[in-house]
GROMACS .gro file of C-alpha atoms in nm:
model
  500
    1MET     CA    1   1.364  -3.160  -4.240
    2SER     CA    2   1.532  -2.820  -4.280
    3GLU     CA    3   1.865  -2.799  -4.455
    4LEU     CA    4   1.991  -2.580  -4.168
    5ILE     CA    5   1.975  -2.874  -3.926
    6GLN     CA    6   2.311  -3.050  -3.910
    7LEU     CA    7   2.437  -3.351  -3.719
    8THR     CA    8   2.599  -3.117  -3.465
    9HIS     CA    9   2.256  -2.979  -3.381
   10LEU     CA   10   2.099  -3.323  -3.348
   11LYS     CA   11   2.367  -3.428  -3.102
   12ARG     CA   12   2.244  -3.161  -2.863
   13LYS     CA   13   1.907  -3.101  -2.703
   14ALA     CA   14   1.596  -2.952  -2.863
   15VAL     CA   15   1.423  -2.722  -2.612
   16VAL     CA   16   1.057  -2.626  -2.639
   17TYR     CA   17   0.994  -2.296  -2.461
   18ILE     CA   18   0.633  -2.243  -2.344
   19ARG     CA   19   0.491  -1.925  -2.194
   20GLN     CA   20   0.162  -1.744  -2.155
   21SER     CA   21   0.145  -1.387  -2.028
   22THR     CA   22  -0.105  -1.412  -1.739
   23PRO     CA   23  -0.250  -1.676  -1.508
   24HIS     CA   24  -0.590  -1.606  -1.663
   25GLN     CA   25  -0.456  -1.700  -2.008
   26VAL     CA   26  -0.313  -2.023  -1.865
   27VAL     CA   27  -0.661  -2.121  -1.744
   28SER     CA   28  -0.875  -1.992  -2.030
   29ASN     CA   29  -0.654  -2.023  -2.342
   30GLN     CA   30  -0.615  -2.399  -2.337
   31GLU     CA   31  -0.592  -2.430  -2.717
   32SER     CA   32  -0.286  -2.204  -2.729
   33LEU     CA   33  -0.130  -2.414  -2.455
   34ARG     CA   34  -0.193  -2.735  -2.652
   35LEU     CA   35  -0.034  -2.584  -2.963
   36GLN     CA   36   0.279  -2.496  -2.767
   37TYR     CA   37   0.316  -2.840  -2.609
   38ALA     CA   38   0.262  -2.994  -2.956
   39LEU     CA   39   0.597  -2.846  -3.063
   40SER     CA   40   0.758  -3.151  -2.905
   41GLN     CA   41   0.617  -3.356  -3.193
   42ARG     CA   42   0.760  -3.107  -3.442
   43ALA     CA   43   1.104  -3.144  -3.286
   44HIS     CA   44   1.066  -3.521  -3.321
   45ASP     CA   45   0.971  -3.477  -3.688
   46LEU     CA   46   1.282  -3.264  -3.741
   47GLY     CA   47   1.505  -3.550  -3.628
   48TRP     CA   48   1.537  -3.536  -3.249
   49HIS     CA   49   1.468  -3.836  -3.032
   50GLU     CA   50   1.211  -3.803  -2.755
   51ALA     CA   51   1.480  -3.836  -2.488
   52ASP     CA   52   1.662  -3.536  -2.639
   53ILE     CA   53   1.356  -3.306  -2.631
   54ASP     CA   54   1.314  -3.090  -2.319
   55VAL     CA   55   1.020  -2.867  -2.234
   56ILE     CA   56   1.067  -2.545  -2.031
   57ASP     CA   57   0.733  -2.418  -1.900
   58ALA     CA   58   0.841  -2.249  -1.578
   59ASP     CA   59   0.732  -1.906  -1.713
   60LEU     CA   60   0.362  -1.986  -1.754
   61GLY     CA   61   0.161  -1.685  -1.636
   62LEU     CA   62   0.453  -1.441  -1.662
   63SER     CA   63   0.483  -1.145  -1.898
   64GLY     CA   64   0.757  -1.141  -2.162
   65ALA     CA   65   0.819  -0.769  -2.118
   66SER     CA   66   1.124  -0.841  -1.905
   67ALA     CA   67   1.349  -1.141  -1.841
   68ALA     CA   68   1.444  -1.040  -1.486
   69HIS     CA   69   1.167  -1.245  -1.322
   70ARG     CA   70   1.152  -1.534  -1.573
   71SER     CA   71   1.354  -1.824  -1.440
   72GLY     CA   72   1.267  -2.043  -1.738
   73PHE     CA   73   1.409  -1.794  -1.989
   74GLN     CA   74   1.722  -1.750  -1.780
   75GLU     CA   75   1.767  -2.129  -1.768
   76LEU     CA   76   1.729  -2.144  -2.147
   77VAL     CA   77   1.995  -1.875  -2.204
   78GLY     CA   78   2.231  -2.049  -1.964
   79ARG     CA   79   2.195  -2.385  -2.136
   80VAL     CA   80   2.252  -2.227  -2.478
   81GLY     CA   81   2.569  -2.065  -2.343
   82LEU     CA   82   2.691  -2.410  -2.228
   83SER     CA   83   2.634  -2.547  -2.581
   84GLU     CA   84   2.372  -2.791  -2.455
   85VAL     CA   85   2.097  -2.677  -2.695
   86GLY     CA   86   2.088  -2.736  -3.068
   87MET     CA   87   1.748  -2.580  -3.137
   88ILE     CA   88   1.495  -2.361  -2.953
   89LEU     CA   89   1.133  -2.412  -3.055
   90SER     CA   90   0.855  -2.167  -2.980
   91VAL     CA   91   0.515  -2.098  -3.134
   92ASP     CA   92   0.640  -1.748  -3.220
   93VAL     CA   93   0.919  -1.523  -3.101
   94THR     CA   94   0.683  -1.327  -2.875
   95ARG     CA   95   0.686  -1.628  -2.643
   96LEU     CA   96   1.062  -1.588  -2.597
   97ALA     CA   97   1.081  -1.211  -2.542
   98ARG     CA   98   0.885  -0.895  -2.606
   99ASN     CA   99   1.181  -0.672  -2.531
  100CYS     CA  100   1.469  -0.617  -2.773
  101SER     CA  101   1.714  -0.578  -2.485
  102ASP     CA  102   1.640  -0.945  -2.400
  103TRP     CA  103   1.591  -1.067  -2.757
  104TYR     CA  104   1.915  -0.954  -2.924
  105PRO     CA  105   2.147  -1.099  -2.653
  106LEU     CA  106   1.970  -1.432  -2.707
  107LEU     CA  107   2.036  -1.404  -3.082
  108ASP     CA  108   2.403  -1.322  -3.014
  109ILE     CA  109   2.462  -1.619  -2.790
  110CYS     CA  110   2.269  -1.854  -3.022
  111GLY     CA  111   2.482  -1.738  -3.315
  112LEU     CA  112   2.799  -1.783  -3.113
  113ARG     CA  113   2.710  -2.136  -2.997
  114GLY     CA  114   2.551  -2.252  -3.323
  115CYS     CA  115   2.197  -2.288  -3.183
  116LEU     CA  116   1.899  -2.264  -3.421
  117ILE     CA  117   1.561  -2.099  -3.349
  118ALA     CA  118   1.236  -2.234  -3.490
  119ASP     CA  119   0.876  -2.107  -3.487
  120ARG     CA  120   0.562  -2.192  -3.683
  121ASP     CA  121   0.701  -2.026  -3.998
  122GLY     CA  122   1.034  -2.199  -4.025
  123VAL     CA  123   1.383  -2.261  -3.891
  124TYR     CA  124   1.636  -1.977  -3.858
  125ASP     CA  125   2.009  -1.955  -3.802
  126PRO     CA  126   2.093  -1.651  -3.586
  127GLY     CA  127   2.457  -1.685  -3.697
  128SER     CA  128   2.372  -1.601  -4.059
  129ALA     CA  129   2.294  -1.255  -4.193
  130ASN     CA  130   1.954  -1.349  -4.335
  131GLY     CA  131   1.851  -1.541  -4.023
  132ARG     CA  132   1.951  -1.258  -3.791
  133LEU     CA  133   1.770  -1.008  -4.012
  134LEU     CA  134   1.444  -1.203  -4.007
  135LEU     CA  135   1.464  -1.277  -3.634
  136GLY     CA  136   1.553  -0.917  -3.560
  137LEU     CA  137   1.246  -0.793  -3.750
  138LYS     CA  138   1.025  -1.041  -3.568
  139GLY     CA  139   1.161  -0.921  -3.232
  140THR     CA  140   1.112  -0.555  -3.319
  141ILE     CA  141   0.756  -0.619  -3.435
  142SER     CA  142   0.691  -0.815  -3.114
  143GLU     CA  143   0.808  -0.524  -2.897
  144LEU     CA  144   0.597  -0.278  -3.097
  145GLU     CA  145   0.297  -0.509  -3.066
  146LEU     CA  146   0.331  -0.506  -2.685
  147HIS     CA  147   0.331  -0.124  -2.692
  148THR     CA  148   0.023  -0.124  -2.914
  149ILE     CA  149  -0.162  -0.365  -2.687
  150ARG     CA  150  -0.085  -0.151  -2.383
  151SER     CA  151  -0.193   0.163  -2.565
  152ARG     CA  152  -0.526   0.010  -2.659
  153LEU     CA  153  -0.584  -0.109  -2.303
  154THR     CA  154  -0.499   0.221  -2.138
  155THR     CA  155  -0.641   0.480  -2.382
  156GLY     CA  156  -1.000   0.424  -2.266
  157SER     CA  157  -0.901   0.416  -1.899
  158ILE     CA  158  -0.710   0.746  -1.930
  159ALA     CA  159  -1.007   0.910  -2.100
  160LYS     CA  160  -1.238   0.801  -1.817
  161ALA     CA  161  -0.979   0.909  -1.559
  162GLN     CA  162  -0.960   1.258  -1.709
  163ARG     CA  163  -1.336   1.287  -1.644
  164GLY     CA  164  -1.296   1.142  -1.293
  165GLU     CA  165  -1.521   0.847  -1.386
  166LEU     CA  166  -1.269   0.562  -1.366
  167ALA     CA  167  -1.381   0.322  -1.092
  168LEU     CA  168  -1.072   0.305  -0.871
  169THR     CA  169  -1.064   0.122  -0.539
  170LEU     CA  170  -1.210   0.348  -0.273
  171PRO     CA  171  -1.058   0.389   0.073
  172VAL     CA  172  -1.249   0.297   0.387
  173GLY     CA  173  -1.515   0.559   0.458
  174LEU     CA  174  -1.627   0.586   0.094
  175VAL     CA  175  -1.856   0.339  -0.081
  176ARG     CA  176  -1.983   0.305  -0.437
  177ASP     CA  177  -2.358   0.252  -0.480
  178ALA     CA  178  -2.491   0.206  -0.837
  179GLY     CA  179  -2.189   0.396  -0.970
  180VAL     CA  180  -2.227   0.688  -0.728
  181VAL     CA  181  -1.966   0.742  -0.457
  182LEU     CA  182  -2.110   0.815  -0.113
  183LYS     CA  183  -1.981   0.837   0.240
  184ASP     CA  184  -2.002   0.516   0.439
  185PRO     CA  185  -2.347   0.512   0.606
  186ASP     CA  186  -2.181   0.392   0.930
  187MET     CA  187  -2.157   0.710   1.140
  188GLY     CA  188  -1.892   0.543   1.355
  189VAL     CA  189  -1.664   0.519   1.052
  190GLN     CA  190  -1.732   0.879   0.954
  191ASP     CA  191  -1.666   1.012   1.305
  192ARG     CA  192  -1.346   0.811   1.343
  193LEU     CA  193  -1.200   0.938   1.016
  194GLY     CA  194  -1.296   1.294   1.106
  195LEU     CA  195  -1.126   1.251   1.443
  196VAL     CA  196  -0.802   1.143   1.273
  197PHE     CA  197  -0.790   1.468   1.076
  198GLU     CA  198  -0.880   1.682   1.377
  199LEU     CA  199  -0.615   1.519   1.596
  200PHE     CA  200  -0.346   1.561   1.334
  201LEU     CA  201  -0.421   1.929   1.282
  202LYS     CA  202  -0.382   1.973   1.658
  203LEU     CA  203  -0.093   1.737   1.734
  204ARG     CA  204   0.085   1.779   1.397
  205SER     CA  205   0.244   1.433   1.418
  206ILE     CA  206   0.134   1.098   1.277
  207ALA     CA  207   0.292   0.906   1.566
  208LYS     CA  208   0.118   1.128   1.824
  209VAL     CA  209  -0.218   1.067   1.656
  210MET     CA  210  -0.154   0.692   1.667
  211ARG     CA  211  -0.061   0.703   2.035
  212MET     CA  212  -0.362   0.918   2.123
  213LEU     CA  213  -0.605   0.680   1.949
  214ASN     CA  214  -0.453   0.373   2.113
  215ALA     CA  215  -0.443   0.539   2.455
  216ARG     CA  216  -0.818   0.606   2.428
  217GLY     CA  217  -0.891   0.256   2.294
  218LEU     CA  218  -1.019   0.394   1.960
  219ASP     CA  219  -0.956   0.152   1.672
  220LEU     CA  220  -0.943   0.251   1.306
  221PRO     CA  221  -1.180   0.113   1.038
  222ARG     CA  222  -1.009  -0.106   0.778
  223ARG     CA  223  -1.111  -0.315   0.479
  224ASP     CA  224  -0.980  -0.663   0.422
  225ARG     CA  225  -0.890  -0.806   0.083
  226HIS     CA  226  -1.254  -0.897   0.028
  227GLY     CA  227  -1.372  -0.542   0.096
  228GLU     CA  228  -1.533  -0.625   0.431
  229LEU     CA  229  -1.518  -0.363   0.706
  230HIS     CA  230  -1.338  -0.446   1.031
  231TRP     CA  231  -1.178  -0.248   1.313
  232ALA     CA  232  -0.812  -0.273   1.409
  233ARG     CA  233  -0.562  -0.107   1.639
  234ALA     CA  234  -0.417   0.217   1.498
  235THR     CA  235  -0.070   0.202   1.344
  236VAL     CA  236   0.153   0.470   1.200
  237SER     CA  237   0.108   0.333   0.846
  238ALA     CA  238  -0.272   0.322   0.882
  239VAL     CA  239  -0.290   0.683   1.006
  240ALA     CA  240  -0.052   0.798   0.734
  241ALA     CA  241  -0.257   0.622   0.464
  242ILE     CA  242  -0.569   0.812   0.577
  243LEU     CA  243  -0.397   1.149   0.598
  244LYS     CA  244  -0.225   1.117   0.260
  245ASN     CA  245  -0.522   0.987   0.057
  246PRO     CA  246  -0.667   1.265  -0.162
  247ALA     CA  247  -1.001   1.087  -0.189
  248TYR     CA  248  -1.088   1.214   0.162
  249ALA     CA  249  -1.051   1.567   0.021
  250GLY     CA  250  -1.305   1.484  -0.249
  251ALA     CA  251  -1.047   1.454  -0.528
  252PHE     CA  252  -1.016   1.181  -0.790
  253VAL     CA  253  -0.644   1.124  -0.853
  254TYR     CA  254  -0.485   0.902  -1.116
  255GLY     CA  255  -0.109   0.855  -1.145
  256ARG     CA  256   0.007   0.903  -0.785
  257THR     CA  257   0.290   0.654  -0.839
  258ARG     CA  258   0.535   0.563  -1.112
  259MET     CA  259   0.747   0.264  -1.196
  260ARG     CA  260   1.121   0.304  -1.136
  261ASP     CA  261   1.395   0.075  -1.256
  262THR     CA  262   1.594  -0.088  -0.978
  263THR     CA  263   1.941  -0.234  -0.986
  264PRO     CA  264   1.904  -0.599  -1.088
  265ASP     CA  265   2.074  -0.791  -0.806
  266GLY     CA  266   1.892  -1.118  -0.846
  267ARG     CA  267   1.673  -1.054  -0.544
  268SER     CA  268   1.480  -0.732  -0.620
  269PRO     CA  269   1.227  -0.695  -0.903
  270ALA     CA  270   1.323  -0.517  -1.220
  271LYS     CA  271   1.089  -0.229  -1.139
  272ALA     CA  272   0.953  -0.078  -0.820
  273LYS     CA  273   0.655   0.150  -0.757
  274VAL     CA  274   0.745   0.488  -0.605
  275ALA     CA  275   0.523   0.779  -0.506
  276ARG     CA  276   0.521   1.097  -0.716
  277PRO     CA  277   0.525   1.444  -0.558
  278LEU     CA  278   0.181   1.608  -0.547
  279GLU     CA  279   0.267   1.853  -0.824
  280GLU     CA  280   0.356   1.559  -1.057
  281TRP     CA  281   0.029   1.367  -1.020
  282ARG     CA  282  -0.095   1.280  -1.364
  283ILE     CA  283  -0.467   1.353  -1.330
  284VAL     CA  284  -0.641   1.541  -1.049
  285VAL     CA  285  -1.018   1.603  -1.065
  286LYS     CA  286  -1.143   1.784  -0.756
  287ASP     CA  287  -1.493   1.763  -0.605
  288ARG     CA  288  -1.566   1.417  -0.743
  289TYR     CA  289  -1.623   1.246  -0.405
  290PRO     CA  290  -1.800   1.355  -0.085
  291ALA     CA  291  -1.522   1.516   0.119
  292TYR     CA  292  -1.416   1.471   0.481
  293ILE     CA  293  -1.183   1.774   0.453
  294ASP     CA  294  -1.139   2.048   0.194
  295TRP     CA  295  -0.850   2.062  -0.053
  296PRO     CA  296  -0.657   2.345   0.120
  297THR     CA  297  -0.665   2.146   0.444
  298TYR     CA  298  -0.536   1.837   0.260
  299GLU     CA  299  -0.248   2.041   0.114
  300LYS     CA  300  -0.171   2.176   0.461
  301ILE     CA  301  -0.162   1.823   0.602
  302ARG     CA  302   0.074   1.701   0.332
  303SER     CA  303   0.298   2.003   0.391
  304ILE     CA  304   0.316   1.930   0.764
  305VAL     CA  305   0.389   1.561   0.704
  306SER     CA  306   0.665   1.650   0.459
  307ASP     CA  307   0.813   1.912   0.690
  308ASN     CA  308   0.816   1.667   0.980
  309ARG     CA  309   1.096   1.473   0.812
  310ALA     CA  310   1.423   1.589   0.968
  311GLU     CA  311   1.622   1.620   0.644
  312TYR     CA  312   1.715   1.984   0.633
  313MET     CA  313   2.046   1.940   0.455
  314ARG     CA  314   1.885   1.740   0.171
  315THR     CA  315   1.528   1.866   0.143
  316LYS     CA  316   1.530   2.176   0.374
  317THR     CA  317   1.261   2.023   0.601
  318ARG     CA  318   1.269   2.118   0.969
  319GLY     CA  319   1.151   1.805   1.146
  320ILE     CA  320   0.885   1.763   1.412
  321PRO     CA  321   0.916   1.954   1.743
  322ARG     CA  322   1.050   1.716   2.006
  323ASP     CA  323   1.056   1.709   2.384
  324GLY     CA  324   1.356   1.854   2.565
  325ASP     CA  325   1.454   2.126   2.810
  326LEU     CA  326   1.609   2.350   2.544
  327LEU     CA  327   1.374   2.567   2.344
  328LEU     CA  328   1.532   2.561   1.998
  329HIS     CA  329   1.597   2.188   1.971
  330GLY     CA  330   1.639   2.101   1.602
  331ILE     CA  331   1.589   2.451   1.457
  332VAL     CA  332   1.925   2.620   1.515
  333TRP     CA  333   2.184   2.654   1.238
  334CYS     CA  334   2.541   2.763   1.264
  335GLY     CA  335   2.611   3.116   1.143
  336ARG     CA  336   2.967   3.023   1.049
  337CYS     CA  337   2.937   2.706   0.843
  338GLY     CA  338   2.560   2.689   0.783
  339HIS     CA  339   2.502   2.338   0.920
  340LYS     CA  340   2.239   2.241   1.175
  341MET     CA  341   2.348   2.266   1.538
  342TYR     CA  342   2.286   1.987   1.785
  343VAL     CA  343   2.178   1.995   2.150
  344ARG     CA  344   2.409   1.890   2.431
  345TYR     CA  345   2.256   1.881   2.781
  346LYS     CA  346   2.575   1.794   2.968
  347GLY     CA  347   2.701   2.091   3.169
  348GLY     CA  348   2.378   2.290   3.173
  349GLY     CA  349   2.272   2.276   2.808
  350GLU     CA  350   2.423   2.428   2.496
  351TYR     CA  351   2.394   2.433   2.118
  352VAL     CA  352   2.688   2.269   1.942
  353CYS     CA  353   2.797   2.268   1.578
  354ASN     CA  354   2.999   1.949   1.533
  355HIS     CA  355   2.918   1.873   1.169
  356LEU     CA  356   3.269   1.953   1.042
  357ARG     CA  357   3.422   1.756   1.331
  358THR     CA  358   3.203   1.452   1.259
  359HIS     CA  359   3.237   1.447   0.879
  360SER     CA  360   3.580   1.604   0.817
  361GLY     CA  361   3.774   1.558   1.138
  362LEU     CA  362   3.805   1.935   1.187
  363PRO     CA  363   3.769   2.111   1.525
  364THR     CA  364   3.419   2.188   1.657
  365CYS     CA  365   3.292   2.501   1.482
  366GLN     CA  366   3.129   2.662   1.788
  367HIS     CA  367   2.917   2.591   2.094
  368ILE     CA  368   2.687   2.843   2.264
  369ARG     CA  369   2.526   2.835   2.608
  370ALA     CA  370   2.152   2.784   2.564
  371GLU     CA  371   2.020   2.986   2.859
  372ALA     CA  372   2.082   3.333   2.714
  373VAL     CA  373   1.973   3.233   2.360
  374ASP     CA  374   1.648   3.072   2.478
  375ALA     CA  375   1.561   3.371   2.699
  376ALA     CA  376   1.607   3.615   2.410
  377VAL     CA  377   1.406   3.403   2.170
  378ALA     CA  378   1.121   3.354   2.420
  379ASP     CA  379   1.105   3.730   2.486
  380ALA     CA  380   1.096   3.810   2.115
  381PHE     CA  381   0.829   3.544   2.057
  382LEU     CA  382   0.599   3.680   2.331
  383THR     CA  383   0.653   4.040   2.222
  384ALA     CA  384   0.547   3.952   1.868
  385LEU     CA  385   0.248   3.754   1.997
  386ALA     CA  386   0.119   4.018   2.245
  387PRO     CA  387  -0.107   4.221   2.011
  388ALA     CA  388  -0.308   3.911   1.913
  389GLU     CA  389  -0.270   3.709   2.230
  390LEU     CA  390  -0.638   3.718   2.332
  391ASP     CA  391  -0.755   3.605   1.990
  392ALA     CA  392  -0.485   3.337   1.972
  393LEU     CA  393  -0.575   3.200   2.316
  394SER     CA  394  -0.944   3.203   2.230
  395ARG     CA  395  -0.877   3.002   1.913
  396ALA     CA  396  -0.661   2.758   2.106
  397ARG     CA  397  -0.936   2.702   2.363
  398ARG     CA  398  -1.196   2.646   2.091
  399ALA     CA  399  -0.967   2.400   1.911
  400GLN     CA  400  -0.899   2.210   2.234
  401SER     CA  401  -1.271   2.202   2.315
  402LYS     CA  402  -1.348   2.072   1.965
  403VAL     CA  403  -1.091   1.794   1.992
  404ASP     CA  404  -1.214   1.695   2.341
  405GLY     CA  405  -1.571   1.679   2.210
  406ALA     CA  406  -1.465   1.470   1.911
  407LEU     CA  407  -1.274   1.226   2.135
  408ARG     CA  408  -1.575   1.184   2.364
  409ALA     CA  409  -1.814   1.140   2.069
  410ASN     CA  410  -1.590   0.872   1.919
  411ALA     CA  411  -1.562   0.698   2.255
  412GLU     CA  412  -1.943   0.691   2.273
  413ARG     CA  413  -1.962   0.555   1.917
  414GLU     CA  414  -1.712   0.286   2.013
  415VAL     CA  415  -1.931   0.182   2.308
  416GLU     CA  416  -2.235   0.174   2.081
  417ARG     CA  417  -2.052  -0.034   1.818
  418THR     CA  418  -1.915  -0.289   2.067
  419ARG     CA  419  -2.252  -0.323   2.241
  420TYR     CA  420  -2.418  -0.398   1.908
  421ALA     CA  421  -2.148  -0.656   1.826
  422ALA     CA  422  -2.203  -0.821   2.167
  423ALA     CA  423  -2.582  -0.826   2.118
  424LEU     CA  424  -2.542  -0.974   1.769
  425ALA     CA  425  -2.310  -1.245   1.905
  426GLN     CA  426  -2.563  -1.321   2.179
  427ARG     CA  427  -2.848  -1.360   1.927
  428GLN     CA  428  -2.633  -1.591   1.714
  429TYR     CA  429  -2.552  -1.801   2.020
  430ASN     CA  430  -2.916  -1.820   2.130
  431ARG     CA  431  -3.025  -1.950   1.789
  432VAL     CA  432  -2.778  -2.239   1.773
  433ASP     CA  433  -2.881  -2.594   1.856
  434PRO     CA  434  -2.726  -2.675   2.199
  435ASP     CA  435  -2.652  -3.030   2.085
  436ASN     CA  436  -2.427  -2.896   1.809
  437ARG     CA  437  -2.145  -2.845   2.055
  438LEU     CA  438  -1.871  -2.755   1.810
  439VAL     CA  439  -2.070  -2.458   1.670
  440ALA     CA  440  -2.208  -2.362   2.009
  441ALA     CA  441  -1.862  -2.350   2.164
  442GLU     CA  442  -1.729  -2.123   1.888
  443LEU     CA  443  -2.030  -1.887   1.909
  444GLU     CA  444  -1.992  -1.875   2.287
  445ARG     CA  445  -1.627  -1.780   2.247
  446ARG     CA  446  -1.720  -1.502   2.005
  447TRP     CA  447  -1.988  -1.376   2.244
  448GLU     CA  448  -1.741  -1.363   2.534
  449SER     CA  449  -1.485  -1.181   2.319
  450ALA     CA  450  -1.748  -0.925   2.211
  451LEU     CA  451  -1.852  -0.873   2.574
  452MET     CA  452  -1.490  -0.810   2.674
  453GLU     CA  453  -1.449  -0.552   2.397
  454ALA     CA  454  -1.775  -0.381   2.507
  455ARG     CA  455  -1.655  -0.366   2.870
  456ALA     CA  456  -1.320  -0.223   2.762
  457ALA     CA  457  -1.494   0.047   2.556
  458GLU     CA  458  -1.725   0.135   2.847
  459ALA     CA  459  -1.427   0.156   3.084
  460ALA     CA  460  -1.240   0.385   2.844
  461LEU     CA  461  -1.545   0.612   2.818
  462ALA     CA  462  -1.586   0.620   3.197
  463GLU     CA  463  -1.218   0.703   3.244
  464GLN     CA  464  -1.243   0.985   2.989
  465SER     CA  465  -1.553   1.124   3.161
  466GLU     CA  466  -1.376   1.126   3.498
  467GLN     CA  467  -1.087   1.330   3.366
  468GLN     CA  468  -1.095   1.697   3.459
  469PRO     CA  469  -1.158   1.939   3.173
  470THR     CA  470  -0.864   2.129   3.037
  471ALA     CA  471  -0.769   2.419   3.267
  472PRO     CA  472  -0.846   2.765   3.126
  473LEU     CA  473  -0.550   2.919   2.952
  474ALA     CA  474  -0.398   3.228   3.112
  475MET     CA  475  -0.477   3.572   2.972
  476GLY     CA  476  -0.307   3.906   2.976
  477GLU     CA  477  -0.004   3.944   3.198
  478GLY     CA  478  -0.049   3.594   3.330
  479PHE     CA  479   0.028   3.467   2.983
  480HIS     CA  480   0.355   3.656   2.983
  481ARG     CA  481   0.444   3.514   3.321
  482GLN     CA  482   0.379   3.165   3.187
  483GLY     CA  483   0.570   3.243   2.870
  484GLY     CA  484   0.868   3.361   3.070
  485GLY     CA  485   0.939   2.998   3.144
  486LEU     CA  486   0.958   2.894   2.780
  487GLY     CA  487   1.331   2.890   2.791
  488GLY     CA  488   1.332   2.619   3.056
  489THR     CA  489   1.049   2.397   2.929
  490SER     CA  490   0.990   2.163   2.641
  491ALA     CA  491   1.087   2.272   2.289
  492ALA     CA  492   0.739   2.167   2.184
  493ASN     CA  493   0.605   2.486   2.347
  494LEU     CA  494   0.687   2.663   2.026
  495GLY     CA  495   0.596   2.362   1.813
  496GLY     CA  496   0.288   2.523   1.661
  497SER     CA  497   0.472   2.843   1.570
  498ARG     CA  498   0.750   2.650   1.399
  499HIS     CA  499   0.516   2.534   1.123
  500HIS     CA  500   0.372   2.876   1.034
   0.00000   0.00000   0.00000
C-alpha cells in the first residue's frame, strides 16, 4: 500500500477509467482491455472495498485527443469536483487524456480536492510539487506521442497524394480497375453526367438544372454506402456535388476541406469540417483521371456557382439573374451611398435604395423610375452587340441544338435502361418456383414497378419528340426589334451577359 493513501482517500470512491481509441481496438485488442479491467483488483489491493470501486468505460472506442465528446471523462471530472473520488486508476495517463488542455485542468481539480492518480508505475499526488511534475511530464509526452503517431500515419499518405496515387473514394462515373481509374463503362451514366455539365453551362443555375432534369424524368446516377450504382431523382445537392467535384475535370485533389474549431455548446462537436477555397487546396494533380470536362471549364463552373450567391456587400458576388419585368433586377447600385438598390413594382416599377432606411432609420436615399433606365441600358447593350450579332446568334443556336440533342439522347438512354431493368425483372420472375409464393409475389411486384418506370420513360421520350423544335432566332434588324422590348421583359434576358 502506498504511503500517499490516507484514510480520507479510502472513505471515498476509487474510480477505474477505461478507454480505447477506436472501435477496432475494442474488438481486436482484448488483452489491453483485460489489463484495464484488472485495475479493479489493484484498487482492492490498495485498500478499497469492492463496493467502493467504480468502473467508467463509457468512452470505449473514442479518441483521447479531446474531452468534448467523452461523456465518461466528463463524468469523472464532475465526480472529482464533488469530492466523491479518492483515487483515479488508469493503465497509463494516455487513457485519461492526450491533450494538455484537458490534462492539466484534471490535475488542478484533483490537487484541489485531494484526489490521487495511479497508473502501472505508481501512485501520484497532483497536489504535491513532485507529483504534479511527474504527471505533467507524462501528459506532455502523451500529447507528443499522439502527434508522432499521426505524423507516421499521414507521411506516407501525403507522399502518395503528391504523386496523385492515393486511392481516394471516386465519385459516380469513375471506377477503379486493377489500380487504374477509368470512366464507368455504363454509357447511360457517362451521358447523364455530360448532360449535367452541358445544362449548367447553358442555364447557369444549379436549381434550373435540377428542375430541367426532373421535368424530363431524367434521374441521376448515385452510389449507395456499399458502392452499388442506383438511379435517383435529381436534387440541388446532388447536382452541386457533381458540378463541384474536381475529379470530373481529371484532377486528383487532396485537402479540399479543413477542420475548424466550433464553439463548445454541449450539442455541437468540438470540430467541424469546412470547405477550403480552390486556391487553398493542399494538393492538386491534374490529368490523373479520365475527364468529363477540361480544367478551364471546371474553373468557369465554380466561378459561376460562386457568383450566383447574392452576397454583394460581403463577397462582391452578383447573384443569379431572376425573373421579373424590370431589366436590371439585382444589379443596380446606388450612386450616392454605394449600396445595392431593390426593385419595387408598385406604381409602374422603379429602383429604390432603402438600405439606410432599413438599417439606420434614415430617409430613403433615392428611387428612380425604371422605364427610362431600362430603355437606355437595352439600347446600349444592343449597340455594343451589333458588330458581332450574327456570330453570337449562330453560337447560341448551336448551343441550343447541342443541348436539345443531349436531352433527347439521355431520354433514349433512360428508355433503354428501364427496358433492360424490366426485362431482367421478368426473367427473375419466370425462373422462380410458382409454389414459393412469398418470393414470387415480391418478384412480381418488382417486375410491375420496373414496367411502370419503363412506360414513364417511354412517355417522356414521346412527349419530347412531339415538342416543336426551337424557333430560329431573329437576325439583322429583326434582332434589334426583338431587343427593343428588353426593357419590358424578364431580367433574365441579359442573364448571360451579366456573367461575362
